[in-house]
Amino acid sequence: MALIFKDETFRDDFTYKNSPATIRRFPFPFIEDQYRYSVNIEPHTPGPKGSVYEFTFDIDEHYVSEMRDRAMVLQEDPGRCQALPHMMTAQWDMLELVMVSLARDYPDLFTLHRDGAHWHWINKPLNIDQKFTFGEVNSLPYEPMEYVGRQIQGDFSLQDQRDGQLWMDAGIITSQADWSLDFDVGMNFFEWHAPVPLAHEAGVFERALKFLLNMQIGQPVRRLNWTMTINPRLDTSPENYPKWGKDRTTVTPENVGEKVHLRVELQGLFRLPRSNAILFSIRGYLMSLEQIVTVPKWGRRLPRVLKSLPPELIEYKGLARYRQTAIDWLEKYDDGAPTSPGGGPD
Amino acid sequence: MSGFPLRRVRVAEVEQVAARIKRFRFVDIDNAPLSQFSGGSHISVVMHSGDRLMRNPYSLMGSPTDTSSYQISVLHCGADSRGGSKFMHENVAVGSELEISQPLNLFPPVRLAKKHVLVAGGIGITPFMSMMNELDALRSDFELHYGVRSLEDGAYCKYLQSRYGSRVNVYRQDQGQMIPLDAILGEQRLGTHMYVCGPKPMIDWALQTAELQGWPQENLHSEQFSAPPPGKPFVVKLAKSGREIAVKGHQSILEALEEHGVDASFLCRGGACGQCETGVIACDGYIDHNDHFLSEAERVGGKKIMICMSRIQTGSITLDL
Ligand SMILES: Cc1cc2nc3c(=O)[nH]c(=O)nc-3n(C[C@H](O)[C@H](O)[C@H](O)COP(=O)(O)OP(=O)(O)OC[C@H]3O[C@@H](n4cnc5c(N)ncnc54)[C@H](O)[C@@H]3O)c2cc1C
Ligand code: HEM
Ligand code: FES
């Protein structure tokens, strides 16, 4: 497994692109020709070799550039990373899970030596060599969540469990689909999900919360979520809205294939052992419509899905302005043939 | 998803720590590290006694960061026992092999609390052993009030006093000492949380005392070591498969289903986690709700039953299974 890390941008000139091998492993989220909310949770067990499910946390060719983009966001707005004081044990739990997993799954890239509380972490792609004392905050340049959060693709939040609820009491969130950690921090599961349409009424969140409260150590689960983003921009936060909101008006029939990206989140949920907290990982994948239609099944299915969406969902995901343009462009690739079940390419 | 993955452990140590209480120490069969856990967690221990299968939850009482072994303490329930605690006391010795589940925590300390007041009665001390270990390491403010019948009956009194000093208060029933809960709760500052574990009457008394003093619900926490209470035999009808299954007097519905190879979902088997909630399609008897999960409204509604703990007094019940 020789990963070659790309040097690319997620802002300004937007040079981000997937290589052909990365296209094939894209976690296309639509398992049938229509989409609606459901409690789509499955065990996070190792998937096929080379797939995004192979390991606990997926590292791909965009790793180095994504970490650079995260550092820029944090530089401009430190509020994207916050932790309430009672979450320190959970932060260390997260650091341990991330370091142990990465070192086990990508031995060419990461190494971890542990001698009691004396830890030695080497991150080759980012040129980091750090000795520190586990449990001692002052032995690291940042608090533990931020320290590993700057070295792993995807956003992370930490939920404290109390009163039969989950509370978003910490997170490092720099590449989110239009929600704000600064706004959500300290909220519970129902409160931070309040803006989501239809799902509350369908009982989705009640069932999901009940499931999460009983999650067990060593039995992580995952689910996919999706939206669409104009240009391969990671930071589509409310804080940054002035910069990206207007992008939606720039989509034309000529540029839609290149500009509009399907944004898929592979979300992982982990019970952390010492803190009893829940770690939520949101690993985002971006792919332009142009690249999606290189897989014939996806080219057929995506326009059908976009046509099937209820109006509430179109509104919530912010697709209204360019959805029809996208459907019109995509339909060229739909020959009407039936599609096979499941999301993977044929 | 029913049940949980199990791991095999070997008993490395057994010690009689009080008149009817034994402490057991488990290590992984291959000496692999066990998971760390959070204070207040328990595991389920699977026991094969003859052709009977028992799975009893027991609180972990060692250090949460010790991955080399787990420790539990088991009270011999005597003649009342259908077998689990008796089996542990009489058939399990150093070298025995057992299966255990991963730790699960339904009784965690609240990390936001300014202070923790722990109230234990008898064997109810066990979840507080790991909890105090954790709170102490976090330098959190706590105090323990521990009621025992006598020093012979109470486990770990000396150990706790030497380790935690004046934060531990032991009350001996044989000397007429009672936990002065009214006074203890009365002098706590805002933001204090109370945790109680012990016999049901003690839990009820502690919660009621706090409520009368105006303590907010969210600052009160309890764990009851419930086992499914026995009753009369009855019949469960399964709507989906059309099967009929007899529940014996000493069995829970869950146990009866398992005996007949029906896959049902569960986790704590103590009526606390909510995992075994099952829809009731019809019931011509009266449901004894013995769980701590369903709300009063749900009980009155009669549409749900927690099959690990609850049963019916007479007649038959049809479940959405
Ligand atoms: C979260 C949790 C944590 C726990 N932690 C601990 C712990 O740390 N230490 C510990 O010792 N226990 C603990 N328990 C309790 C433990 O799981 C068992 O319930 C206990 O050991 C008794 O099990 P048993 O199989 O011997 O008795 P069971 O037969 O399962 O039930 C015990 C009770 O049921 C009644 N009973 C059963 N059969 C009859 C009958 N035929 N006639 C009359 N009465 C009957 C009796 O009152 C008896 O005391 C915990 C329970 C829970 C839910
Ligand atoms: C602790 C874990 C979780 C966290 C931290 C989390 C967080 C969030 C956040 C911040 C949002 C955006 C809300 C907004 O618009 O402001 C969201 C959306 C959503 N969440 Fe969760 N979530 C979690 C678990 C789950 C689970 C288990 C489900 C399963 C059903 C779920 C279903 C959804 C759905 C359907 C949406 C709408 C997404 C969309 O349409 O784009 N969430 N979640
Ligand atoms: S298994 Fe936990 S409530 Fe029944």
CSV table of C-alpha atoms in Angstrom, one decimal, chain A residues 89-275:
chain,number,residue,atom,x,y,z
A,89,THR,CA,-10.4,12.0,30.1
A,90,ALA,CA,-12.4,11.6,26.8
A,91,GLN,CA,-9.7,13.6,25.0
A,92,TRP,CA,-7.0,11.1,26.1
A,93,ASP,CA,-9.3,8.2,25.2
A,94,MET,CA,-9.6,9.7,21.7
A,95,LEU,CA,-5.9,10.2,21.4
A,96,GLU,CA,-5.2,6.6,22.4
A,97,LEU,CA,-7.8,5.2,20.0
A,98,VAL,CA,-6.5,7.3,17.1
A,99,MET,CA,-2.8,6.6,17.6
A,100,VAL,CA,-3.2,2.9,18.3
A,101,SER,CA,-5.4,2.5,15.3
A,102,LEU,CA,-3.2,4.4,12.9
A,103,ALA,CA,0.0,2.8,14.0
A,104,ARG,CA,-1.6,-0.7,13.7
A,105,ASP,CA,-3.2,-0.1,10.3
A,106,TYR,CA,-0.6,2.1,8.6
A,107,PRO,CA,2.8,0.9,10.0
A,108,ASP,CA,4.6,2.5,7.1
A,109,LEU,CA,3.2,5.9,8.0
A,110,PHE,CA,2.8,6.0,11.7
A,111,THR,CA,4.6,4.4,14.7
A,112,LEU,CA,3.7,4.4,18.3
A,113,HIS,CA,6.0,3.1,21.1
A,114,ARG,CA,4.5,2.8,24.6
A,115,ASP,CA,6.4,2.2,27.8
A,116,GLY,CA,3.9,2.7,30.5
A,117,ALA,CA,2.9,6.4,30.4
A,118,HIS,CA,5.9,7.3,28.2
A,119,TRP,CA,4.7,7.4,24.6
A,120,HIS,CA,6.7,8.1,21.5
A,121,TRP,CA,4.7,9.0,18.4
A,122,ILE,CA,6.1,9.3,14.9
A,123,ASN,CA,4.0,10.6,12.0
A,124,LYS,CA,6.1,10.3,8.8
A,125,PRO,CA,3.9,12.1,6.3
A,126,LEU,CA,3.6,15.2,8.5
A,127,ASN,CA,7.2,15.0,9.8
A,128,ILE,CA,6.2,14.8,13.5
A,129,ASP,CA,8.3,13.0,16.1
A,130,GLN,CA,6.8,13.5,19.6
A,131,LYS,CA,7.7,12.0,23.0
A,132,PHE,CA,5.1,12.7,25.7
A,133,THR,CA,3.6,11.5,28.9
A,134,PHE,CA,0.1,10.0,28.5
A,135,GLY,CA,-2.2,11.8,30.8
A,136,GLU,CA,0.0,14.9,31.1
A,137,VAL,CA,-1.4,17.7,29.1
A,138,ASN,CA,1.7,19.8,29.4
A,139,SER,CA,3.8,17.2,27.6
A,140,LEU,CA,2.0,17.9,24.3
A,141,PRO,CA,1.9,21.1,22.2
A,142,TYR,CA,-1.9,21.1,22.2
A,143,GLU,CA,-4.6,19.4,24.3
A,144,PRO,CA,-4.9,15.7,23.3
A,145,MET,CA,-8.0,16.1,21.0
A,146,GLU,CA,-6.5,19.0,19.1
A,147,TYR,CA,-3.1,17.3,18.9
A,148,VAL,CA,-4.4,14.1,17.2
A,149,GLY,CA,-7.2,16.0,15.5
A,150,ARG,CA,-4.5,17.9,13.5
A,151,GLN,CA,-3.1,14.6,12.3
A,152,ILE,CA,-6.2,12.7,11.1
A,153,GLN,CA,-8.6,13.3,8.3
A,154,GLY,CA,-12.1,14.0,9.3
A,155,ASP,CA,-13.9,16.1,11.9
A,156,PHE,CA,-14.4,14.7,15.5
A,157,SER,CA,-16.8,15.4,18.3
A,158,LEU,CA,-16.8,14.0,21.8
A,159,GLN,CA,-20.1,13.3,23.6
A,160,ASP,CA,-20.4,13.0,27.3
A,161,GLN,CA,-23.2,10.6,28.4
A,162,ARG,CA,-25.3,11.6,31.4
A,163,ASP,CA,-29.1,11.7,32.3
A,164,GLY,CA,-29.8,9.3,29.5
A,165,GLN,CA,-28.6,11.8,27.0
A,166,LEU,CA,-25.5,12.5,24.9
A,167,TRP,CA,-24.0,16.0,25.2
A,168,MET,CA,-21.6,17.5,22.5
A,169,ASP,CA,-19.0,18.8,25.0
A,170,ALA,CA,-15.9,18.8,22.8
A,171,GLY,CA,-15.0,18.8,19.1
A,172,ILE,CA,-12.6,19.7,16.4
A,173,ILE,CA,-14.7,20.7,13.4
A,174,THR,CA,-13.1,22.4,10.4
A,175,SER,CA,-14.8,20.8,7.4
A,176,GLN,CA,-18.4,20.6,8.2
A,177,ALA,CA,-21.5,20.8,6.1
A,178,ASP,CA,-23.0,24.0,7.4
A,179,TRP,CA,-23.3,23.5,11.2
A,180,SER,CA,-21.3,25.1,13.9
A,181,LEU,CA,-19.5,23.6,16.9
A,182,ASP,CA,-19.4,26.9,18.6
A,183,PHE,CA,-23.3,26.9,18.4
A,184,ASP,CA,-23.8,23.2,19.2
A,185,VAL,CA,-21.2,22.8,22.0
A,186,GLY,CA,-23.0,21.8,25.3
A,187,MET,CA,-26.2,20.8,23.5
A,188,ASN,CA,-27.8,17.3,23.7
A,189,PHE,CA,-28.6,14.8,20.9
A,190,PHE,CA,-32.1,16.2,20.3
A,191,GLU,CA,-31.0,19.8,20.5
A,192,TRP,CA,-28.2,19.7,18.0
A,193,HIS,CA,-30.3,17.7,15.6
A,194,ALA,CA,-33.2,20.2,15.9
A,195,PRO,CA,-32.7,21.7,12.4
A,196,VAL,CA,-33.0,18.4,10.6
A,197,PRO,CA,-36.4,18.0,9.0
A,198,LEU,CA,-38.7,14.9,8.8
A,199,ALA,CA,-36.4,12.6,10.9
A,200,HIS,CA,-37.7,13.7,14.3
A,201,GLU,CA,-41.3,12.9,13.3
A,202,ALA,CA,-40.2,9.5,11.9
A,203,GLY,CA,-38.8,8.6,15.3
A,204,VAL,CA,-35.3,8.3,13.7
A,205,PHE,CA,-33.5,10.3,16.4
A,206,GLU,CA,-35.3,8.6,19.3
A,207,ARG,CA,-34.3,5.2,18.1
A,208,ALA,CA,-30.7,6.3,17.2
A,209,LEU,CA,-30.2,7.8,20.7
A,210,LYS,CA,-31.4,4.7,22.4
A,211,PHE,CA,-29.0,2.7,20.4
A,212,LEU,CA,-26.0,5.0,21.0
A,213,LEU,CA,-26.6,5.1,24.8
A,214,ASN,CA,-26.1,1.3,24.9
A,215,MET,CA,-23.0,1.2,22.7
A,216,GLN,CA,-20.3,-1.1,24.0
A,217,ILE,CA,-16.6,-0.8,24.1
A,218,GLY,CA,-14.9,-2.3,21.1
A,219,GLN,CA,-18.0,-2.5,19.0
A,220,PRO,CA,-18.0,0.7,16.9
A,221,VAL,CA,-20.7,1.4,14.3
A,222,ARG,CA,-20.8,3.5,11.2
A,223,ARG,CA,-23.3,5.2,8.9
A,224,LEU,CA,-23.2,7.3,5.8
A,225,ASN,CA,-24.6,10.8,5.4
A,226,TRP,CA,-24.4,13.0,2.3
A,227,THR,CA,-24.9,16.5,0.9
A,228,MET,CA,-23.7,18.5,-2.0
A,229,THR,CA,-21.0,21.2,-2.1
A,230,ILE,CA,-20.0,23.7,-4.8
A,231,ASN,CA,-16.3,23.5,-5.5
A,232,PRO,CA,-14.2,21.0,-3.4
A,233,ARG,CA,-14.3,23.2,-0.4
A,234,LEU,CA,-13.8,21.6,3.0
A,235,ASP,CA,-14.7,24.5,5.2
A,236,THR,CA,-18.4,25.1,4.5
A,237,SER,CA,-19.2,26.3,8.0
A,238,PRO,CA,-21.8,28.9,9.0
A,239,GLU,CA,-18.8,31.0,10.3
A,240,ASN,CA,-17.4,31.0,6.7
A,241,TYR,CA,-20.7,31.4,4.9
A,242,PRO,CA,-19.8,34.8,3.3
A,243,LYS,CA,-17.1,33.0,1.5
A,244,TRP,CA,-19.0,30.0,0.1
A,245,GLY,CA,-22.7,30.9,0.2
A,246,LYS,CA,-22.6,32.8,-3.0
A,247,ASP,CA,-20.9,29.8,-4.8
A,248,ARG,CA,-24.3,28.3,-5.2
A,249,THR,CA,-25.3,31.0,-7.7
A,250,THR,CA,-22.3,30.3,-9.9
A,251,VAL,CA,-23.5,26.9,-11.2
A,252,THR,CA,-24.3,26.9,-14.9
A,253,PRO,CA,-25.2,24.0,-17.4
A,254,GLU,CA,-21.6,24.4,-18.7
A,255,ASN,CA,-19.7,24.1,-15.4
A,256,VAL,CA,-22.1,21.9,-13.3
A,257,GLY,CA,-20.2,18.7,-13.8
A,258,GLU,CA,-17.0,20.2,-12.6
A,259,LYS,CA,-18.3,22.5,-9.8
A,260,VAL,CA,-20.9,20.4,-8.1
A,261,HIS,CA,-19.5,17.8,-5.7
A,262,LEU,CA,-21.2,15.0,-3.9
A,263,ARG,CA,-20.0,15.2,-0.3
A,264,VAL,CA,-20.2,11.9,1.6
A,265,GLU,CA,-19.6,11.6,5.3
A,266,LEU,CA,-18.5,8.3,6.6
A,267,GLN,CA,-19.5,8.6,10.3
A,268,GLY,CA,-18.0,6.4,12.9
A,269,LEU,CA,-19.3,6.0,16.5
A,270,PHE,CA,-17.1,4.6,19.2
A,271,ARG,CA,-17.6,4.0,22.9
A,272,LEU,CA,-14.5,5.2,24.7
A,273,PRO,CA,-13.4,3.0,27.6
A,274,ARG,CA,-12.3,5.3,30.5
A,275,SER,CA,-14.6,8.3,30.0
